[in-house]
Coordinates of C-alpha atoms in Angstrom, one line a residue:
M943 CA -7.8 33.9 4.9
K944 CA -7.6 31.8 1.7
N945 CA -6.4 33.4 -1.5
E946 CA -9.2 35.6 -2.9
P947 CA -8.9 37.3 -6.3
S948 CA -8.2 41.0 -6.2
P949 CA -10.7 42.9 -8.4
S950 CA -8.3 45.8 -8.7
N951 CA -5.5 44.0 -10.5
V952 CA -6.7 42.1 -13.6
G953 CA -4.6 41.0 -16.6
A954 CA -5.0 39.0 -19.8
V955 CA -3.4 35.9 -21.1
V956 CA -1.1 36.7 -24.1
S957 CA 0.3 33.2 -24.7
V958 CA -0.1 29.6 -23.5
R959 CA 2.6 26.9 -24.1
G960 CA 1.7 23.8 -22.1
S961 CA 1.9 24.8 -18.4
V962 CA 3.7 28.1 -19.2
V963 CA 1.4 31.1 -19.4
D964 CA 2.4 34.7 -20.2
I965 CA 0.1 37.4 -18.8
Q966 CA -0.1 41.1 -19.5
F967 CA -1.1 43.6 -16.7
A968 CA -1.9 47.2 -17.4
A969 CA -2.0 48.5 -13.8
R970 CA 0.5 46.8 -11.4
L971 CA 2.9 43.9 -12.1
P972 CA 2.4 41.0 -9.5
P973 CA 5.5 40.1 -7.5
I974 CA 7.3 36.7 -8.0
Y975 CA 5.5 33.8 -6.4
S976 CA 2.1 35.6 -6.6
L977 CA -0.8 33.3 -7.2
L978 CA -3.1 34.2 -10.1
H979 CA -6.5 32.8 -11.0
A980 CA -7.9 32.4 -14.5
D981 CA -11.1 31.1 -16.0
G982 CA -13.2 31.9 -13.0
G983 CA -10.7 30.5 -10.5
T984 CA -10.5 27.0 -12.0
I985 CA -6.9 27.6 -13.2
A986 CA -4.2 28.6 -10.8
I987 CA -0.9 30.1 -12.0
E988 CA 2.2 31.0 -10.0
V989 CA 4.4 33.9 -11.2
L990 CA 8.0 32.8 -11.8
A991 CA 9.4 35.6 -13.9
Q992 CA 8.7 39.3 -14.8
L993 CA 9.5 39.6 -18.5
D994 CA 9.1 43.4 -18.8
A995 CA 7.2 46.3 -17.3
H996 CA 3.8 44.8 -18.2
R997 CA 4.3 41.0 -18.7
V998 CA 4.8 38.2 -16.3
R999 CA 5.5 34.5 -17.0
G1000 CA 3.9 31.9 -14.7
I1001 CA 3.6 28.2 -14.4
A1002 CA 0.1 26.6 -14.1
L1003 CA -0.5 24.5 -11.0
T1004 CA -3.6 23.0 -12.6
P1005 CA -4.3 21.7 -16.1
T1006 CA -4.6 24.5 -18.7
Q1007 CA -7.2 22.9 -21.0
G1008 CA -9.6 25.6 -22.2
L1009 CA -7.2 28.5 -21.5
A1010 CA -6.8 30.9 -24.5
R1011 CA -5.4 34.3 -25.4
G1012 CA -7.4 37.2 -24.0
V1013 CA -8.8 35.3 -21.0
A1014 CA -9.0 37.5 -17.9
V1015 CA -6.5 36.7 -15.1
Q1016 CA -7.0 38.0 -11.5
D1017 CA -4.2 38.6 -9.1
T1018 CA -4.9 37.2 -5.6
G1019 CA -2.5 39.7 -4.1
G1020 CA -0.4 37.0 -2.3
P1021 CA 1.4 33.7 -2.7
L1022 CA 0.1 30.1 -2.5
L1023 CA -1.2 29.5 1.1
A1024 CA -1.5 26.2 3.1
P1025 CA -3.9 25.5 6.0
V1026 CA -2.5 25.1 9.5
G1027 CA -4.0 24.4 12.9
K1028 CA -5.3 21.5 15.0
G1029 CA -8.1 20.9 12.5
I1030 CA -5.8 19.6 9.8
L1031 CA -4.9 16.4 11.9
S1032 CA -6.1 13.1 10.5
R1033 CA -6.9 14.8 7.1
M1034 CA -5.6 14.5 3.6
F1035 CA -4.9 17.6 1.4
D1036 CA -3.8 18.7 -2.0
V1037 CA -1.3 21.4 -2.8
F1038 CA -4.0 24.1 -2.5
G1039 CA -5.1 23.0 1.0
N1040 CA -8.3 21.4 -0.4
V1041 CA -9.4 18.2 1.4
I1042 CA -9.2 15.1 -0.7
D1043 CA -10.5 12.5 1.8
R1044 CA -14.2 13.0 0.9
Q1045 CA -15.1 14.7 4.2
A1046 CA -16.1 18.2 5.1
A1047 CA -13.3 20.8 5.0
P1048 CA -11.9 21.7 8.5
T1049 CA -13.1 25.1 9.7
D1050 CA -10.7 25.9 12.6
V1051 CA -7.6 26.6 10.4
Q1052 CA -5.4 29.6 9.6
W1053 CA -3.8 30.1 6.2
R1054 CA 0.0 30.7 5.8
T1055 CA 2.3 31.3 2.9
I1056 CA 4.2 28.2 1.7
H1057 CA 7.3 30.4 1.0
R1058 CA 8.9 30.9 4.4
A1059 CA 12.4 31.6 5.5
P1060 CA 14.4 28.8 7.3
P1061 CA 15.1 29.3 11.0
T1062 CA 18.1 31.6 11.7
L1063 CA 21.3 30.1 13.2
S1064 CA 20.5 31.7 16.5
Q1065 CA 17.1 29.9 16.7
R1066 CA 18.5 26.4 15.9
S1067 CA 19.4 23.9 18.7
T1068 CA 23.0 22.8 18.8
Q1069 CA 22.3 19.5 20.7
S1070 CA 22.5 16.2 18.8
E1071 CA 20.2 13.5 20.0
I1072 CA 19.4 10.0 18.6
F1073 CA 16.0 9.3 17.2
E1074 CA 15.1 5.6 17.9
T1075 CA 13.1 3.9 15.2
G1076 CA 12.8 0.3 16.6
I1077 CA 14.3 -1.0 13.4
K1078 CA 17.5 -2.9 14.3
V1079 CA 19.7 -2.3 11.2
I1080 CA 19.0 1.5 11.2
D1081 CA 19.4 2.1 15.0
V1082 CA 22.7 0.1 15.1
L1083 CA 24.5 1.1 11.8
A1084 CA 22.8 4.3 10.7
P1085 CA 21.2 6.0 13.7
L1086 CA 18.9 8.9 12.9
E1087 CA 19.2 12.4 14.4
R1088 CA 16.3 14.1 16.2
G1089 CA 15.7 17.2 14.0
G1090 CA 17.9 15.8 11.2
K1091 CA 17.3 14.5 7.8
A1092 CA 17.7 10.9 6.7
G1093 CA 17.5 9.6 3.1
L1094 CA 16.3 6.2 1.9
F1095 CA 18.2 5.6 -1.3
G1096 CA 17.1 2.8 -3.7
G1097 CA 16.0 1.9 -7.2
A1098 CA 12.5 0.7 -8.1
G1099 CA 10.9 -2.0 -6.0
V1100 CA 13.5 -2.5 -3.3
G1101 CA 11.2 -1.4 -0.4
K1102 CA 11.5 2.4 0.1
T1103 CA 7.8 3.0 0.6
V1104 CA 7.5 -0.1 2.9
L1105 CA 10.3 1.1 5.1
L1106 CA 8.7 4.6 5.3
T1107 CA 5.3 3.1 6.2
E1108 CA 6.9 1.0 9.0
M1109 CA 8.7 4.1 10.4
I1110 CA 5.3 5.9 10.5
H1111 CA 3.8 3.0 12.4
N1112 CA 6.6 2.8 14.9
M1113 CA 7.0 6.5 15.5
V1114 CA 3.4 7.6 15.7
G1115 CA 2.6 4.7 18.0
H1116 CA 5.5 5.2 20.3
H1117 CA 6.6 8.8 20.1
Q1118 CA 3.9 11.4 21.1
G1119 CA 4.5 13.6 18.2
V1120 CA 2.8 14.5 14.9
S1121 CA 3.6 12.9 11.5
V1122 CA 3.2 14.8 8.3
F1123 CA 3.4 12.6 5.2
C1124 CA 4.1 14.3 1.9
G1125 CA 3.6 12.4 -1.3
I1126 CA 5.4 14.1 -4.2
G1127 CA 4.5 12.4 -7.5
E1128 CA 2.8 9.5 -5.7
R1129 CA 0.6 7.0 -7.4
C1130 CA -3.0 7.4 -6.3
R1131 CA -2.9 3.7 -5.3
E1132 CA -0.1 4.3 -2.8
G1133 CA -1.9 7.3 -1.2
E1134 CA -5.2 5.4 -0.8
E1135 CA -3.4 2.3 0.6
L1136 CA -1.4 4.4 3.1
Y1137 CA -4.6 6.2 4.3
R1138 CA -6.3 2.9 4.8
D1139 CA -3.3 1.3 6.6
M1140 CA -2.9 4.3 8.9
M1141 CA -6.6 4.3 9.8
A1142 CA -6.4 0.5 10.5
A1143 CA -3.3 1.0 12.7
G1144 CA -5.1 3.7 14.7
V1145 CA -2.4 6.3 14.1
L1146 CA -4.4 8.6 11.8
P1147 CA -5.4 11.1 14.6
G1148 CA -1.7 12.1 14.9
M1149 CA -1.1 12.4 11.1
V1150 CA -1.5 14.9 8.3
M1151 CA -1.2 13.8 4.6
V1152 CA -0.5 16.0 1.7
F1153 CA -0.4 14.7 -1.9
G1154 CA 0.7 16.0 -5.3
Q1155 CA -0.1 13.0 -7.5
M1156 CA 2.0 12.0 -10.5
N1157 CA -0.8 12.9 -13.0
E1158 CA -0.8 16.5 -11.8
P1159 CA 1.2 19.3 -13.5
P1160 CA 4.8 19.8 -12.5
G1161 CA 4.0 23.1 -10.8
S1162 CA 1.7 21.3 -8.4
R1163 CA 4.2 18.5 -7.6
F1164 CA 7.0 21.1 -7.2
R1165 CA 5.1 23.1 -4.5
V1166 CA 3.5 20.3 -2.5
G1167 CA 6.6 19.7 -0.5
L1168 CA 6.6 23.4 0.7
A1169 CA 2.9 23.1 1.6
A1170 CA 3.6 20.1 3.8
L1171 CA 6.6 21.8 5.4
T1172 CA 4.5 24.8 6.3
M1173 CA 2.1 22.5 8.2
A1174 CA 5.0 20.8 9.9
E1175 CA 6.5 24.2 11.0
Y1176 CA 3.2 25.2 12.6
F1177 CA 3.3 22.1 14.9
R1178 CA 7.0 22.8 15.7
D1179 CA 6.8 26.6 16.3
D1180 CA 3.3 27.2 17.5
E1181 CA 2.5 24.0 19.4
H1182 CA 6.1 23.1 20.4
R1183 CA 5.7 19.5 19.3
D1184 CA 8.2 17.2 17.6
V1185 CA 7.2 16.5 14.0
L1186 CA 8.2 13.6 11.8
L1187 CA 8.1 14.7 8.2
L1188 CA 8.1 11.9 5.7
I1189 CA 8.7 12.7 2.0
D1190 CA 8.1 10.1 -0.7
N1191 CA 9.8 10.9 -3.1
I1192 CA 12.4 13.7 -3.0
F1193 CA 13.5 12.7 -6.5
R1194 CA 10.1 13.5 -7.9
F1195 CA 10.5 17.0 -6.4
I1196 CA 13.7 17.4 -8.3
Q1197 CA 12.1 15.9 -11.4
A1198 CA 9.2 18.4 -11.2
G1199 CA 11.7 21.2 -11.0
M1200 CA 13.5 19.8 -14.0
E1201 CA 10.2 19.8 -16.0
M1202 CA 9.5 23.4 -15.0
S1203 CA 13.0 24.5 -15.8
G1204 CA 12.6 23.0 -19.3
L1205 CA 9.2 24.6 -19.8
M1206 CA 10.5 28.0 -18.7
G1207 CA 13.3 27.7 -21.4
Q1208 CA 16.3 27.5 -19.0
M1209 CA 19.5 25.9 -20.4
P1210 CA 19.8 22.4 -18.9
S1211 CA 22.7 21.4 -16.7
R1212 CA 24.5 18.0 -16.4
L1213 CA 22.3 15.0 -17.5
G1214 CA 19.5 17.3 -18.3
Y1215 CA 18.9 18.6 -14.7
Q1216 CA 17.9 22.2 -14.1
P1217 CA 20.8 24.6 -13.5
T1218 CA 19.1 25.7 -10.2
L1219 CA 18.9 22.2 -8.7
G1220 CA 21.1 23.0 -5.7
T1221 CA 19.2 26.2 -4.8
E1222 CA 15.8 24.6 -5.2
L1223 CA 16.6 21.6 -3.0
S1224 CA 18.3 23.8 -0.4
R1225 CA 15.1 26.0 -0.2
L1226 CA 13.2 22.9 0.9
E1227 CA 15.9 21.1 3.0
E1228 CA 17.1 24.1 5.1
R1229 CA 13.6 24.7 6.6
I1230 CA 13.8 21.2 8.2
A1231 CA 15.5 22.0 11.4
N1232 CA 15.8 21.4 15.2
T1233 CA 14.9 24.6 17.1
E1234 CA 14.4 25.4 20.8
A1235 CA 10.7 25.1 20.3
G1236 CA 10.8 21.6 18.8
A1237 CA 12.2 19.5 16.0
I1238 CA 11.2 18.5 12.5
T1239 CA 12.8 15.1 11.8
S1240 CA 12.6 14.2 8.2
I1241 CA 12.9 10.8 6.5
Q1242 CA 13.0 11.1 2.7
A1243 CA 12.8 8.4 0.1
V1244 CA 15.1 9.1 -2.8
Y1245 CA 14.6 7.1 -6.0
V1246 CA 18.1 6.5 -7.6
P1247 CA 17.9 6.4 -11.4
A1248 CA 19.3 3.1 -12.7
D1249 CA 20.7 2.4 -9.1
D1250 CA 23.5 5.0 -9.9
L1251 CA 24.5 6.8 -6.7
T1252 CA 26.6 9.3 -8.7
D1253 CA 23.5 10.8 -10.3
P1254 CA 23.3 14.6 -9.6
A1255 CA 19.9 14.1 -7.9
A1256 CA 21.3 11.6 -5.4
V1257 CA 24.6 13.6 -5.0
H1258 CA 22.8 16.9 -4.2
T1259 CA 20.5 15.1 -1.7
F1260 CA 23.4 13.4 0.1
S1261 CA 24.9 16.7 1.1
H1262 CA 21.9 17.7 3.2
L1263 CA 21.5 14.4 5.1
S1264 CA 22.7 13.4 8.5
A1265 CA 22.0 9.7 7.8
S1266 CA 22.0 7.8 4.4
I1267 CA 20.2 4.5 4.3
V1268 CA 21.0 2.7 1.0
L1269 CA 18.7 -0.1 -0.1
S1270 CA 20.4 -3.0 -2.0
R1271 CA 18.7 -5.0 -4.8
R1272 CA 21.1 -7.8 -4.2
R1273 CA 20.0 -8.1 -0.5
A1274 CA 16.4 -7.9 -1.6
S1275 CA 17.0 -10.8 -4.0
E1276 CA 18.5 -12.9 -1.2
G1277 CA 15.3 -12.3 0.9
L1278 CA 17.1 -10.2 3.5
Y1279 CA 14.6 -7.5 4.5
P1280 CA 14.8 -4.6 5.1
A1281 CA 17.2 -4.7 2.2
V1282 CA 19.6 -2.1 3.7
D1283 CA 23.1 -2.2 2.3
L1284 CA 25.0 -2.6 5.6
L1285 CA 28.3 -1.2 4.3
Q1286 CA 27.1 1.7 2.2
S1287 CA 24.6 3.0 4.8
S1288 CA 26.1 5.6 7.2
S1289 CA 25.2 8.3 9.7
K1290 CA 27.0 11.4 11.0
M1291 CA 25.5 10.5 14.4
A1292 CA 27.7 7.3 14.7
T1293 CA 30.5 8.9 16.7
P1294 CA 31.5 8.1 20.3
G1295 CA 30.5 11.5 21.5
I1296 CA 26.9 11.1 20.4
V1297 CA 26.0 7.3 20.5
G1298 CA 28.5 6.4 23.2
E1299 CA 31.7 4.4 23.2
R1300 CA 30.1 0.9 23.3
H1301 CA 27.7 1.5 20.4
Y1302 CA 30.4 3.1 18.3
L1303 CA 32.9 0.3 18.7
L1304 CA 30.3 -2.4 18.2
A1305 CA 29.2 -0.7 14.9
Q1306 CA 32.8 -0.5 13.7
E1307 CA 33.3 -4.2 14.5
I1308 CA 30.1 -5.2 12.7
R1309 CA 31.3 -3.2 9.6
R1310 CA 34.8 -4.7 9.8
T1311 CA 33.3 -8.3 10.0
L1312 CA 31.0 -7.6 7.0
A1313 CA 33.7 -6.0 4.9
Q1314 CA 36.0 -9.1 5.5
Y1315 CA 33.2 -11.4 4.5
E1316 CA 32.7 -9.3 1.3
D1317 CA 36.4 -9.7 0.5
L1318 CA 36.2 -13.5 1.0
K1319 CA 33.2 -14.0 -1.3
D1320 CA 35.2 -14.3 -4.4
I1321 CA 37.4 -17.0 -2.9
I1322 CA 34.4 -18.9 -1.6
A1323 CA 32.8 -18.7 -5.0
M1324 CA 35.9 -20.2 -6.7
L1325 CA 37.3 -22.6 -4.1
G1326 CA 34.5 -23.2 -1.6
L1327 CA 34.2 -22.4 2.1
E1328 CA 36.2 -25.5 3.1
Q1329 CA 39.4 -24.0 1.6
L1330 CA 39.4 -21.0 3.9
A1331 CA 41.6 -20.8 7.0
P1332 CA 39.7 -21.5 10.3
E1333 CA 39.7 -17.9 11.4
D1334 CA 38.3 -16.8 8.0
R1335 CA 35.6 -19.4 8.3
A1336 CA 34.7 -18.0 11.8
V1337 CA 34.4 -14.4 10.2
V1338 CA 32.1 -15.8 7.5
A1339 CA 29.9 -17.5 10.1
R1340 CA 29.7 -14.3 12.2
A1341 CA 28.9 -12.1 9.2
R1342 CA 26.2 -14.4 7.9
R1343 CA 24.5 -14.6 11.3
L1344 CA 24.8 -10.8 11.6
E1345 CA 23.1 -10.3 8.2
R1346 CA 20.2 -12.6 9.3
F1347 CA 19.9 -11.1 12.7
L1348 CA 19.6 -7.6 11.1
T1349 CA 16.5 -8.7 9.2
Q1350 CA 13.2 -7.8 10.9
P1351 CA 9.5 -8.6 10.3
F1352 CA 7.4 -5.4 9.8
F1353 CA 4.0 -4.4 11.2
A1354 CA 3.3 -2.8 7.8
T1355 CA 3.6 -6.1 6.0
E1356 CA 2.0 -8.7 8.3
Q1357 CA -0.8 -9.2 5.8
F1358 CA 1.7 -10.3 3.1
S1359 CA 4.3 -12.2 5.1
G1360 CA 2.1 -13.8 7.8
I1361 CA 4.9 -13.0 10.3
Q1362 CA 4.0 -10.7 13.3
G1363 CA 5.8 -7.3 13.2
K1364 CA 8.5 -6.6 15.8
L1365 CA 9.7 -3.4 17.4
V1366 CA 13.2 -3.8 18.9
S1367 CA 14.9 -1.4 21.3
L1368 CA 18.4 -0.1 20.6
Q1369 CA 19.7 -2.0 23.7
D1370 CA 18.3 -5.3 22.5
S1371 CA 19.7 -4.7 19.0
L1372 CA 23.2 -4.0 20.4
D1373 CA 23.1 -6.9 22.8
G1374 CA 22.2 -9.3 19.9
C1375 CA 25.0 -8.1 17.7
E1376 CA 27.5 -8.3 20.5
R1377 CA 26.6 -11.8 21.4
I1378 CA 26.9 -12.9 17.8
L1379 CA 30.3 -11.4 17.5
R1380 CA 31.3 -13.3 20.7
D1381 CA 30.3 -16.5 18.9
E1382 CA 27.6 -17.3 21.4
F1383 CA 25.3 -18.5 18.5
K1384 CA 27.9 -20.2 16.3
D1385 CA 26.3 -23.6 16.9
Y1386 CA 22.8 -22.3 16.0
P1387 CA 21.5 -22.7 12.4
E1388 CA 21.6 -19.4 10.5
S1389 CA 17.8 -19.7 9.9
A1390 CA 17.2 -19.4 13.6
L1391 CA 18.4 -15.7 13.5
Y1392 CA 16.3 -14.8 10.4
M1393 CA 13.3 -12.5 10.8
I1394 CA 13.3 -12.3 14.6
G1395 CA 13.1 -9.4 17.0
A1396 CA 15.4 -9.6 20.1
I1397 CA 18.2 -12.3 20.0
D1398 CA 16.6 -14.5 22.6
E1399 CA 14.0 -15.5 20.1
A1400 CA 16.7 -17.4 18.3
R1401 CA 17.0 -19.9 21.2
T1402 CA 13.2 -20.4 21.2
R1403 CA 13.2 -21.0 17.5
A1404 CA 16.1 -23.4 17.6
K1405 CA 14.4 -25.4 20.4
T1406 CA 11.1 -25.7 18.6
G1407 CA 12.8 -26.3 15.2
R1408 CA 10.6 -23.6 13.6
S1409 CA 12.3 -21.4 11.1
V1410 CA 11.6 -18.9 8.3
A1411 CA 14.5 -20.3 6.4
T1412 CA 16.9 -18.4 4.1
S1413 CA 20.4 -19.8 4.4
G1414 CA 21.8 -19.2 1.0
P1415 CA 21.5 -16.5 -1.7
Q1416 CA 18.0 -17.4 -2.7
P1417 CA 14.7 -15.7 -1.8
A1418 CA 12.9 -17.0 1.3
P1419 CA 10.1 -19.5 0.6
K1420 CA 7.4 -17.4 2.2
P1421 CA 6.7 -14.3 0.0
S1422 CA 8.3 -11.3 1.6
P1423 CA 6.4 -8.0 1.8
E1424 CA 8.8 -6.0 -0.4
V1425 CA 8.6 -8.8 -3.0
H1426 CA 4.9 -8.1 -3.2
H1427 CA 5.6 -4.4 -3.6
A1428 CA 8.4 -5.0 -6.1
A1429 CA 5.9 -6.9 -8.3
T1430 CA 3.7 -3.8 -8.4
D1431 CA 6.3 -1.1 -8.3
T1432 CA 8.7 -2.0 -11.1
H1433 CA 8.0 1.1 -13.2
E1434 CA 9.3 3.9 -11.1
S1435 CA 10.4 6.6 -13.4

């Protein structure tokens, strides 16, 4: 049953300061997290503090224009609810569970509170399994965990949303699970584009989308993540299905909490963040778990302010993740997409006991080769490649070929790049890296390995002389997908 106002408990507004509203109740004081309705139900307020025996302080989840002292406020008698059930598939919702895709509201749904406890330790699964994405660089160097949390870290315009969109395409198309996309502080353009792209790709029937747009009040943006998580928990616990929860962007969740904290008058912590940052993030992250019934695997885009990975928002998010995928502006400028930083990205799954001895040793050798190349870059810049010892020149050749092999054309960006998207199995990715490290492709031009799928495509490309060239630190001639996005996404806040 959706929240209905309770006629028995009515209060009155005593003060309005932006989104913060103080309400006086004569009869009974509503509990924390209660949802209140004012102005005939057009304004929703969530209780965050009880000031004394008769007054509560709440944050408005909708704009407060027209709200004045003395306006009647009705207690709904419960917290904010989210719709769950089979009827929510292929639909788009706001934080209140209202449909925003211009179609009739689903009828076969139940309503559940968004404030739920995380699974207990006894309910959680203790097995660690790899979650294949079909993206070479992620599967080889930063494998994801089934039921785990992975973060995409990057500044503005380096391709976080593009990478998320590609993962939705790969996983909904090839894993028979459900995807829940949660847009926190999204631009309306991005939501509309994603909806259209998913419909065109034919994966919308297995998806649910929940949006709290960036023009909405902080209270709405702060709660939309919990609403999406409630829907994901239904598919895991009631239907025993695996769920992919995509959050774009977790920084905006933290930012909304920071705005609310300031509005509520709390003393700010380091760099102006809210003092309750760790608790608020944990309340969301701890509910994403792998249980005996099923798994919620989460991939979260994390905007990094000024590309500073020591920012408190990035640091607190790191601690919850099983895999961290860091996107590099330098690689993006060289035309190496996806622009994943091969040395900074890591995963707790990359151990011999989980991924296997061969994969582990291969990943270590790739990192070692790339780290040696990084150390030699200064010498190359000053003296030139010819001055290096033969063994160092061989390391540079391997590293550059590995860098190019780990690029990949995306299905999500075919319309921009003109290159057909590729899905590459983990086995093909490992074979390709192993053969490059054995110098099997040392006589092939670097461009033959750029933007291909499996390694055998390099032979075909070298024979035909066709290439999507990028051999030096300059952008590829053909406009890459993320370059298109960077042009439109340069103003992430």
